[in-house]
CSV table of C-alpha atoms in Angstrom, one decimal:
chain,number,residue,atom,x,y,z
C,1,MET,CA,32.0,22.7,-26.3
C,2,SER,CA,28.8,24.0,-27.9
C,3,LYS,CA,28.9,21.0,-30.3
C,4,ALA,CA,29.0,18.7,-27.3
C,5,ILE,CA,26.2,20.5,-25.6
C,6,ARG,CA,24.0,20.3,-28.7
C,7,LEU,CA,24.8,16.6,-29.0
C,8,LEU,CA,23.9,16.0,-25.4
C,9,GLY,CA,20.7,18.0,-25.8
C,10,ALA,CA,19.7,16.0,-28.9
C,11,LEU,CA,20.4,12.8,-27.0
C,12,LEU,CA,18.4,14.0,-24.0
C,13,ILE,CA,15.4,14.9,-26.3
C,14,GLY,CA,15.7,11.5,-28.0
C,15,LEU,CA,15.7,9.7,-24.6
C,16,ILE,CA,12.6,11.6,-23.6
C,17,ILE,CA,10.7,10.9,-26.8
C,18,TYR,CA,11.6,7.2,-27.0
C,19,SER,CA,11.5,6.4,-23.2
C,20,ASN,CA,7.7,6.3,-23.1
C,21,VAL,CA,6.6,2.7,-23.6
C,22,SER,CA,4.1,2.7,-26.4
C,23,TYR,CA,1.8,-0.1,-27.0
C,24,ALA,CA,-1.0,-0.4,-29.5
C,25,SER,CA,-4.3,-1.6,-28.1
C,26,ASN,CA,-6.3,-4.1,-30.1
C,27,TRP,CA,-9.9,-3.8,-28.8
C,28,LYS,CA,-12.2,-6.8,-29.6
C,29,TRP,CA,-15.9,-6.5,-29.0
C,30,VAL,CA,-17.1,-9.2,-26.6
C,31,PHE,CA,-20.9,-8.4,-26.3
C,32,SER,CA,-23.4,-5.6,-25.8
C,33,SER,CA,-26.2,-5.3,-23.3
C,34,ASP,CA,-29.1,-2.9,-23.5
C,35,THR,CA,-27.0,-0.2,-21.9
C,36,SER,CA,-23.3,-0.9,-22.6
C,37,GLY,CA,-20.7,-2.4,-24.9
C,38,TYR,CA,-17.9,-4.6,-23.5
C,39,TYR,CA,-14.4,-5.0,-25.1
C,40,ILE,CA,-11.1,-6.8,-24.4
C,41,ASP,CA,-7.7,-5.5,-25.5
C,42,THR,CA,-6.1,-8.6,-27.0
C,43,SER,CA,-2.7,-6.9,-27.0
C,44,SER,CA,-2.7,-7.0,-23.2
C,45,LEU,CA,-4.1,-10.6,-22.8
C,46,ILE,CA,-2.1,-13.0,-20.6
C,47,CYS,CA,-3.3,-16.6,-20.2
C,48,GLU,CA,-1.2,-18.9,-18.0
C,49,PRO,CA,-2.3,-22.5,-18.3
C,50,THR,CA,-2.3,-24.7,-15.2
C,51,TYR,CA,-3.1,-28.4,-15.1
C,52,TYR,CA,-5.8,-29.6,-12.7
C,53,ALA,CA,-6.0,-33.3,-12.2
C,54,GLU,CA,-9.7,-33.4,-11.4
C,55,ILE,CA,-10.7,-31.6,-14.7
C,56,GLY,CA,-7.8,-32.2,-16.9
C,57,TYR,CA,-6.6,-29.0,-18.6
C,58,GLY,CA,-7.7,-25.6,-17.3
C,59,VAL,CA,-6.5,-22.0,-17.2
C,60,GLY,CA,-5.2,-20.9,-13.9
C,61,TYR,CA,-4.6,-17.1,-14.5
C,62,VAL,CA,-5.9,-14.6,-17.0
C,63,CYS,CA,-5.2,-10.9,-17.1
C,64,PHE,CA,-6.3,-8.2,-19.6
C,65,TRP,CA,-7.5,-4.6,-20.0
C,66,ASP,CA,-11.2,-4.3,-20.7
C,67,MET,CA,-13.4,-1.4,-21.7
C,68,VAL,CA,-17.0,-0.7,-21.0
C,69,LYS,CA,-18.7,2.0,-23.1
C,70,PHE,CA,-21.9,3.3,-21.5
C,71,GLU,CA,-24.0,3.8,-24.7
C,72,ASP,CA,-27.5,4.3,-23.1
C,73,GLU,CA,-27.8,7.9,-22.0
C,74,ASN,CA,-30.0,7.2,-18.9
C,75,TYR,CA,-27.7,4.4,-17.7
C,76,ARG,CA,-24.6,6.5,-18.5
C,77,GLN,CA,-26.1,9.4,-16.4
C,78,GLN,CA,-26.8,7.0,-13.5
C,79,GLN,CA,-23.1,5.8,-13.7
C,80,GLU,CA,-21.9,9.4,-13.8
C,81,ASN,CA,-23.9,10.3,-10.7
C,82,GLU,CA,-22.7,7.3,-8.8
C,83,LEU,CA,-19.1,8.0,-9.7
C,84,GLN,CA,-19.6,11.6,-8.6
C,85,ARG,CA,-20.6,10.4,-5.2
C,86,TYR,CA,-17.8,7.9,-5.0
C,87,TYR,CA,-15.1,10.5,-6.1
C,88,PRO,CA,-16.2,13.8,-4.5
C,89,GLY,CA,-14.5,16.8,-6.1
C,90,VAL,CA,-13.9,15.1,-9.5
C,91,ASP,CA,-15.9,16.4,-12.4
C,92,PHE,CA,-17.5,13.4,-14.2
C,93,SER,CA,-19.4,15.5,-16.7
C,94,ASN,CA,-19.5,13.8,-20.1
C,95,PHE,CA,-18.3,10.5,-18.7
C,96,TYR,CA,-18.6,7.9,-21.4
C,97,TYR,CA,-16.4,4.9,-20.8
C,98,ALA,CA,-14.1,3.1,-18.4
C,99,ILE,CA,-11.0,1.0,-19.0
C,100,ALA,CA,-9.9,-1.5,-16.3
C,101,LYS,CA,-7.2,-4.0,-15.8
C,102,GLU,CA,-8.6,-7.2,-14.4
C,103,GLU,CA,-7.2,-10.5,-13.2
C,104,PHE,CA,-9.1,-13.8,-13.3
C,105,LEU,CA,-8.1,-17.0,-11.4
C,106,TYR,CA,-9.6,-20.4,-12.1
C,107,GLN,CA,-9.5,-22.6,-9.0
C,108,ARG,CA,-11.4,-25.7,-8.0
C,109,ASN,CA,-14.1,-25.3,-10.6
C,110,SER,CA,-14.7,-21.6,-9.7
C,111,ILE,CA,-13.7,-18.4,-11.3
C,112,TYR,CA,-12.4,-15.4,-9.2
C,113,ASN,CA,-11.6,-11.9,-10.4
C,114,ARG,CA,-10.3,-8.6,-9.1
C,115,ILE,CA,-9.7,-5.2,-10.6
C,116,LEU,CA,-6.2,-3.8,-10.4
C,117,THR,CA,-6.8,-0.3,-11.8
C,118,THR,CA,-9.6,1.6,-13.5
C,119,ASN,CA,-9.4,4.7,-15.7
C,120,PHE,CA,-12.5,6.8,-16.4
C,121,TYR,CA,-12.8,8.8,-19.7
C,122,ARG,CA,-15.0,11.4,-21.3
C,123,LYS,CA,-16.5,10.9,-24.8
C,124,ASP,CA,-13.6,13.0,-26.3
C,125,ASN,CA,-11.1,10.5,-24.8
C,126,THR,CA,-9.8,12.8,-22.1
C,127,LEU,CA,-8.9,11.1,-18.8
C,128,ILE,CA,-11.2,12.1,-15.9
C,129,THR,CA,-9.4,10.1,-13.2
C,130,SER,CA,-7.7,6.8,-12.3
C,131,ASP,CA,-8.2,4.4,-9.4
C,132,ARG,CA,-5.2,2.2,-8.9
C,133,ILE,CA,-6.4,0.4,-5.7
C,134,LYS,CA,-6.0,-3.4,-6.1
C,135,GLY,CA,-9.4,-5.0,-5.3
C,136,ARG,CA,-9.9,-8.2,-3.4
C,137,TRP,CA,-10.7,-11.5,-5.1
C,138,ASN,CA,-14.4,-12.2,-5.6
C,139,GLU,CA,-16.1,-15.3,-7.0
C,140,VAL,CA,-17.6,-14.7,-10.4
C,141,PRO,CA,-21.2,-15.9,-10.5
C,142,PRO,CA,-22.4,-17.9,-13.6
C,143,GLY,CA,-24.1,-15.9,-16.3
C,144,THR,CA,-22.6,-12.6,-15.4
C,145,VAL,CA,-20.5,-10.0,-17.4
C,146,GLY,CA,-17.4,-11.3,-15.5
C,147,GLU,CA,-17.9,-14.8,-16.7
C,148,LYS,CA,-18.6,-13.7,-20.3
C,149,MET,CA,-15.4,-11.7,-20.2
C,150,TYR,CA,-13.4,-14.6,-18.8
C,151,TYR,CA,-14.5,-17.1,-21.4
C,152,LYS,CA,-14.0,-14.6,-24.3
C,153,ALA,CA,-10.5,-13.9,-23.0
C,154,LEU,CA,-9.8,-17.7,-23.1
C,155,GLU,CA,-11.2,-17.9,-26.6
C,156,LEU,CA,-9.1,-14.9,-27.8
C,157,GLY,CA,-6.0,-16.5,-26.1
C,158,ASN,CA,-6.7,-19.8,-27.8
C,159,TYR,CA,-7.4,-21.6,-24.5
C,160,VAL,CA,-10.3,-23.8,-23.6
C,161,ASN,CA,-11.6,-24.3,-20.1
C,162,LYS,CA,-13.5,-27.6,-19.6
C,163,ARG,CA,-15.8,-26.1,-17.0
C,164,ARG,CA,-18.3,-25.1,-19.7
């Protein structure tokens, strides 16, 4: 009986240890601004091609995790203060970066995106809080961070969008 209990215990511990899905991120730098660095996790990148008769080949759906590191101290402090107002009761001290899962949709010569979830971290990589509210679709204006991230995701996914 005790041998069976030990075996069952070992199996249970093994299940607990190996049941967590582990996945290695592969962060690729996209660009930097005066205040922040922007990255895409290529391990999470999904590009689903769709054919559009009016433009030939396009990409209909793109999804990936991205990261923004707030490297300018003044800008980081502004972001920290704004988050503190948006999430009352959450301590955002030492906030340093955010990781978000985003979806992009290419439709009728326009790019749309929405954020599915966002995680906020301190410089020591500890999680501050998560926001898992699925946002609404918004059109991505030309020349913005969103457009740069979209086109870099296509490049990393070996797809080309003829809109450019």
